[in-house]
GROMACS .gro file of C-alpha atoms in nm:
model
  263
    1MET     CA    1  -0.001   0.005  -0.014
    2PHE     CA    2   0.136   0.346  -0.095
    3HIS     CA    3   0.233   0.575   0.195
    4PRO     CA    4   0.342   0.933   0.141
    5LEU     CA    5   0.587   0.919   0.432
    6ASP     CA    6   0.727   0.593   0.321
    7TRP     CA    7   0.785   0.765  -0.028
    8LEU     CA    8   0.929   1.079   0.108
    9GLY     CA    9   1.151   0.887   0.340
   10ARG     CA   10   1.308   0.660   0.052
   11ARG     CA   11   1.362   0.962  -0.152
   12LEU     CA   12   1.543   1.139   0.136
   13ALA     CA   13   1.748   0.813   0.229
   14ASP     CA   14   1.854   0.790  -0.162
   15PHE     CA   15   1.955   1.174  -0.143
   16LEU     CA   16   2.147   1.148   0.174
   17ALA     CA   17   2.328   0.813   0.061
   18LYS     CA   18   2.451   0.952  -0.265
   19PRO     CA   19   2.818   0.990  -0.270
   20ARG     CA   20   2.981   1.316  -0.319
   21PRO     CA   21   3.273   1.301  -0.549
   22VAL     CA   22   3.418   1.620  -0.408
   23GLU     CA   23   3.481   1.443  -0.084
   24MET     CA   24   3.621   1.119  -0.192
   25HIS     CA   25   3.915   0.998   0.020
   26PHE     CA   26   4.205   0.809  -0.092
   27SER     CA   27   4.288   0.448   0.042
   28THR     CA   28   4.588   0.406   0.263
   29SER     CA   29   4.626   0.021   0.198
   30ARG     CA   30   4.623  -0.153  -0.096
   31PHE     CA   31   4.334  -0.372  -0.175
   32ARG     CA   32   4.488  -0.688  -0.173
   33LEU     CA   33   4.662  -0.608   0.153
   34LEU     CA   34   4.338  -0.534   0.307
   35GLN     CA   35   4.177  -0.835   0.165
   36PHE     CA   36   4.468  -1.062   0.322
   37SER     CA   37   4.462  -0.884   0.667
   38LEU     CA   38   4.113  -0.924   0.744
   39ARG     CA   39   3.999  -1.200   0.995
   40LYS     CA   40   3.656  -1.297   1.095
   41GLY     CA   41   3.514  -1.070   1.365
   42ASP     CA   42   3.723  -0.768   1.256
   43VAL     CA   43   3.533  -0.446   1.251
   44LEU     CA   44   3.597  -0.232   0.924
   45LEU     CA   45   3.570   0.135   0.962
   46VAL     CA   46   3.516   0.330   0.660
   47GLU     CA   47   3.561   0.719   0.582
   48GLY     CA   48   3.244   0.759   0.375
   49SER     CA   49   3.170   1.076   0.111
   50SER     CA   50   2.798   1.109   0.118
   51ARG     CA   51   2.590   1.365   0.275
   52PHE     CA   52   2.480   1.115   0.546
   53SER     CA   53   2.871   1.037   0.630
   54THR     CA   54   2.954   1.409   0.635
   55ALA     CA   55   2.695   1.439   0.896
   56VAL     CA   56   2.797   1.144   1.105
   57LYS     CA   57   3.162   1.237   1.105
   58TYR     CA   58   3.095   1.589   1.210
   59LEU     CA   59   2.851   1.473   1.493
   60THR     CA   60   3.100   1.233   1.609
   61GLN     CA   61   3.405   1.450   1.553
   62SER     CA   62   3.590   1.158   1.366
   63SER     CA   63   3.709   1.051   1.037
   64TRP     CA   64   3.505   0.744   1.029
   65SER     CA   65   3.137   0.748   0.926
   66HIS     CA   66   3.059   0.379   0.874
   67ALA     CA   67   3.147   0.043   1.055
   68ALA     CA   68   3.080  -0.318   0.913
   69LEU     CA   69   3.166  -0.641   1.071
   70TYR     CA   70   3.381  -0.876   0.855
   71VAL     CA   71   3.241  -1.243   0.846
   72GLY     CA   72   3.463  -1.383   0.571
   73ASP     CA   73   3.309  -1.696   0.405
   74THR     CA   74   3.051  -1.746   0.641
   75LEU     CA   75   2.752  -1.684   0.401
   76LEU     CA   76   2.948  -1.852   0.096
   77ALA     CA   77   2.691  -2.131   0.084
   78GLU     CA   78   2.377  -1.910   0.077
   79ARG     CA   79   2.513  -1.606  -0.100
   80PRO     CA   80   2.801  -1.762  -0.320
   81GLU     CA   81   2.772  -1.443  -0.576
   82LEU     CA   82   2.922  -1.223  -0.281
   83GLY     CA   83   3.252  -1.444  -0.286
   84PRO     CA   84   3.458  -1.551   0.033
   85HIS     CA   85   3.508  -1.181   0.173
   86VAL     CA   86   3.175  -1.043   0.295
   87LEU     CA   87   3.082  -0.815   0.542
   88ILE     CA   88   2.750  -0.733   0.750
   89GLU     CA   89   2.656  -0.369   0.779
   90ALA     CA   90   2.355  -0.158   0.848
   91ASP     CA   91   2.239   0.071   0.563
   92VAL     CA   92   2.013   0.361   0.561
   93THR     CA   93   1.855   0.269   0.239
   94ASP     CA   94   1.893  -0.110   0.233
   95GLY     CA   95   1.880  -0.192   0.599
   96VAL     CA   96   2.098  -0.490   0.737
   97ARG     CA   97   2.254  -0.644   0.451
   98ALA     CA   98   2.563  -0.842   0.353
   99VAL     CA   99   2.805  -0.704   0.110
  100ALA     CA  100   3.124  -0.798  -0.076
  101LEU     CA  101   3.441  -0.641   0.065
  102HIS     CA  102   3.493  -0.543  -0.312
  103GLY     CA  103   3.276  -0.271  -0.265
  104TYR     CA  104   3.508  -0.069  -0.049
  105LYS     CA  105   3.795  -0.095  -0.284
  106GLY     CA  106   4.000   0.244  -0.282
  107MET     CA  107   3.836   0.394   0.000
  108HIS     CA  108   3.986   0.487   0.334
  109THR     CA  109   3.950   0.222   0.582
  110ARG     CA  110   4.069   0.105   0.923
  111ILE     CA  111   4.072  -0.252   1.069
  112CYS     CA  112   3.968  -0.290   1.445
  113ARG     CA  113   4.011  -0.630   1.582
  114PRO     CA  114   3.884  -0.766   1.905
  115VAL     CA  115   4.142  -0.943   2.117
  116GLY     CA  116   4.103  -1.269   2.346
  117LEU     CA  117   3.759  -1.425   2.182
  118SER     CA  118   3.759  -1.797   2.120
  119ARG     CA  119   3.640  -1.936   1.803
  120GLU     CA  120   3.302  -2.023   1.952
  121GLU     CA  121   3.265  -1.655   2.070
  122LEU     CA  122   3.378  -1.511   1.727
  123ALA     CA  123   3.110  -1.733   1.572
  124SER     CA  124   2.844  -1.617   1.800
  125VAL     CA  125   2.907  -1.273   1.726
  126ILE     CA  126   2.889  -1.339   1.363
  127ASP     CA  127   2.548  -1.540   1.435
  128HIS     CA  128   2.400  -1.241   1.609
  129ALA     CA  129   2.473  -1.008   1.329
  130ARG     CA  130   2.338  -1.278   1.082
  131ARG     CA  131   2.011  -1.291   1.252
  132ARG     CA  132   1.967  -0.908   1.196
  133LEU     CA  133   1.996  -0.965   0.788
  134GLY     CA  134   1.702  -0.828   0.621
  135GLN     CA  135   1.592  -0.592   0.879
  136GLN     CA  136   1.481  -0.251   0.737
  137TYR     CA  137   1.518   0.101   0.823
  138ASP     CA  138   1.164   0.243   0.885
  139VAL     CA  139   1.194   0.551   0.649
  140LYS     CA  140   0.858   0.655   0.773
  141ASN     CA  141   1.061   0.814   1.066
  142ILE     CA  142   1.148   1.127   0.865
  143ILE     CA  143   1.276   1.301   1.178
  144ASP     CA  144   1.561   1.028   1.176
  145LEU     CA  145   1.665   1.140   0.840
  146LEU     CA  146   1.599   1.515   0.867
  147ARG     CA  147   1.874   1.574   1.101
  148TYR     CA  148   2.133   1.465   0.859
  149LEU     CA  149   2.043   1.744   0.618
  150MET     CA  150   2.238   1.985   0.826
  151PRO     CA  151   2.587   1.839   0.863
  152THR     CA  152   2.698   2.130   1.092
  153PRO     CA  153   2.416   2.222   1.311
  154PRO     CA  154   2.483   2.518   1.580
  155ILE     CA  155   2.480   2.287   1.901
  156PRO     CA  156   2.741   2.255   2.167
  157GLY     CA  157   2.999   1.987   2.099
  158HIS     CA  158   2.905   1.757   2.373
  159LEU     CA  159   2.533   1.766   2.254
  160ARG     CA  160   2.658   1.662   1.891
  161ARG     CA  161   2.666   1.276   1.959
  162ARG     CA  162   2.313   1.293   2.118
  163LEU     CA  163   2.174   1.429   1.795
  164LEU     CA  164   2.219   1.081   1.672
  165ALA     CA  165   1.954   0.952   1.889
  166LEU     CA  166   1.673   1.184   1.777
  167GLY     CA  167   1.367   1.004   1.631
  168SER     CA  168   1.259   0.648   1.723
  169GLY     CA  169   1.461   0.416   1.881
  170ASP     CA  170   1.500   0.099   1.648
  171PRO     CA  171   1.562   0.298   1.333
  172THR     CA  172   1.827   0.497   1.519
  173ARG     CA  173   2.008   0.185   1.640
  174ALA     CA  174   2.010   0.055   1.274
  175ILE     CA  175   2.177   0.376   1.141
  176CYS     CA  176   2.456   0.373   1.397
  177SER     CA  177   2.709   0.105   1.494
  178SER     CA  178   2.486  -0.038   1.739
  179LEU     CA  179   2.426  -0.341   1.506
  180ILE     CA  180   2.783  -0.447   1.578
  181ALA     CA  181   2.790  -0.324   1.932
  182ASP     CA  182   2.512  -0.535   2.020
  183ALA     CA  183   2.683  -0.847   1.847
  184PHE     CA  184   2.976  -0.804   2.069
  185GLN     CA  185   2.803  -0.732   2.380
  186SER     CA  186   2.585  -1.053   2.328
  187VAL     CA  187   2.932  -1.255   2.442
  188ARG     CA  188   3.006  -0.949   2.690
  189TYR     CA  189   3.291  -0.823   2.494
  190PRO     CA  190   3.346  -0.443   2.609
  191ILE     CA  191   3.382  -0.153   2.378
  192LEU     CA  192   3.404   0.169   2.576
  193PRO     CA  193   3.609   0.197   2.867
  194LEU     CA  194   3.480   0.275   3.235
  195ILE     CA  195   3.610   0.595   3.373
  196GLU     CA  196   3.810   0.558   3.686
  197PRO     CA  197   3.660   0.753   4.001
  198ALA     CA  198   3.979   0.952   4.022
  199ASP     CA  199   3.920   1.095   3.675
  200ARG     CA  200   3.590   1.270   3.802
  201ARG     CA  201   3.816   1.552   3.944
  202ARG     CA  202   3.983   1.647   3.620
  203LYS     CA  203   3.825   1.933   3.419
  204GLY     CA  204   3.566   1.796   3.177
  205ALA     CA  205   3.572   1.443   3.293
  206ARG     CA  206   3.232   1.464   3.460
  207GLN     CA  207   3.074   1.554   3.114
  208ALA     CA  208   3.274   1.278   2.953
  209ARG     CA  209   3.152   1.019   3.203
  210ARG     CA  210   2.786   1.136   3.154
  211GLU     CA  211   2.850   1.090   2.768
  212ILE     CA  212   2.975   0.719   2.811
  213LEU     CA  213   2.711   0.636   3.063
  214HIS     CA  214   2.447   0.771   2.805
  215ILE     CA  215   2.604   0.577   2.527
  216ARG     CA  216   2.622   0.260   2.727
  217ASN     CA  217   2.255   0.316   2.851
  218SER     CA  218   2.084   0.382   2.521
  219ARG     CA  219   2.320   0.181   2.307
  220LEU     CA  220   2.415   0.473   2.122
  221PHE     CA  221   2.752   0.389   1.951
  222ALA     CA  222   2.938   0.550   1.666
  223PRO     CA  223   3.206   0.419   1.435
  224ARG     CA  224   3.478   0.601   1.629
  225ASP     CA  225   3.407   0.403   1.952
  226PHE     CA  226   3.573   0.098   1.796
  227ASP     CA  227   3.870   0.311   1.697
  228ILE     CA  228   3.916   0.478   2.054
  229SER     CA  229   3.835   0.158   2.240
  230PRO     CA  230   4.121   0.009   2.429
  231TYR     CA  231   3.976  -0.348   2.385
  232PHE     CA  232   4.012  -0.310   1.992
  233LEU     CA  233   4.365  -0.387   1.833
  234ILE     CA  234   4.421  -0.150   1.517
  235VAL     CA  235   4.555  -0.341   1.233
  236LYS     CA  236   4.743  -0.178   0.963
  237PRO     CA  237   4.789  -0.416   0.655
  238LEU     CA  238   5.100  -0.297   0.542
  239LEU     CA  239   5.283  -0.321   0.869
  240GLU     CA  240   5.133  -0.675   0.898
  241GLN     CA  241   5.342  -0.798   0.608
  242GLN     CA  242   5.696  -0.768   0.739
  243PHE     CA  243   5.737  -0.386   0.621
  244ASP     CA  244   6.082  -0.321   0.557
  245ILE     CA  245   6.161   0.082   0.549
  246HIS     CA  246   6.481   0.003   0.365
  247GLN     CA  247   6.307  -0.146   0.072
  248LEU     CA  248   6.112   0.198  -0.006
  249ARG     CA  249   6.212   0.383  -0.328
  250TRP     CA  250   6.213   0.750  -0.298
  251ASP     CA  251   6.180   0.962  -0.597
  252GLU     CA  252   6.504   1.137  -0.671
  253PRO     CA  253   6.499   1.495  -0.795
  254GLU     CA  254   6.692   1.503  -1.149
  255ARG     CA  255   7.042   1.669  -1.115
  256LEU     CA  256   7.132   1.941  -1.373
  257PRO     CA  257   7.457   1.904  -1.561
  258ARG     CA  258   7.732   2.111  -1.394
  259ASP     CA  259   7.826   2.421  -1.609
  260ASP     CA  260   8.175   2.492  -1.577
  261GLY     CA  261   8.194   2.745  -1.868
  262GLU     CA  262   8.222   3.120  -1.816
  263ASP     CA  263   7.933   3.378  -1.888
   0.00000   0.00000   0.00000
């Protein structure tokens, strides 16, 4: 049945998700190195270039606008067309979906790896995300989309992250990184640190504490939380492959021939 809010929401979501070529970013890792370095359970952060991405980066004060969970060949039997390198992500237009890693070729990315989880726990994290596949973002909740039309709203810095929570609950959690955060929390794996009591005496610590408690209580997570988390290892593909600085070839400026003649 046709619903005007549904139509308007989909048009708005498509507009926000459209890439902006002027904001394209370069990749810091060759795709084959990225492909070789990823392991099941890794969180891949992406610096997007859409209007939606621009707003998320501003509101969270971070380079990262998107997060996806790497599941490798877990879905190979049911989705062979995606190949053996697959991620699960929440998309504003398509909802929770499985995508091929190749879709992020040439983009600026970062690998965040959980440490200490057993094979069974990693499988449980992936299964938790798989059960969300097919969930759709409710585009009738227009307020959840309208907030991203103004990427630099005139609001205090400590309130920017909370702007992500406007609107109804479930659609908001689908947009942000809570899909992945919920998967890790299902096996009691931490993401954000607890603030020590001594930190409360430091300037600004009380507000930071309120923000973290707010995030933990409302499950309002952003992509950067995996980057700043002390519980995730940052993996750099080039350094994982026995990088040798002495093998680098530098461009040498051409030397002009010496002129010994007189003027």
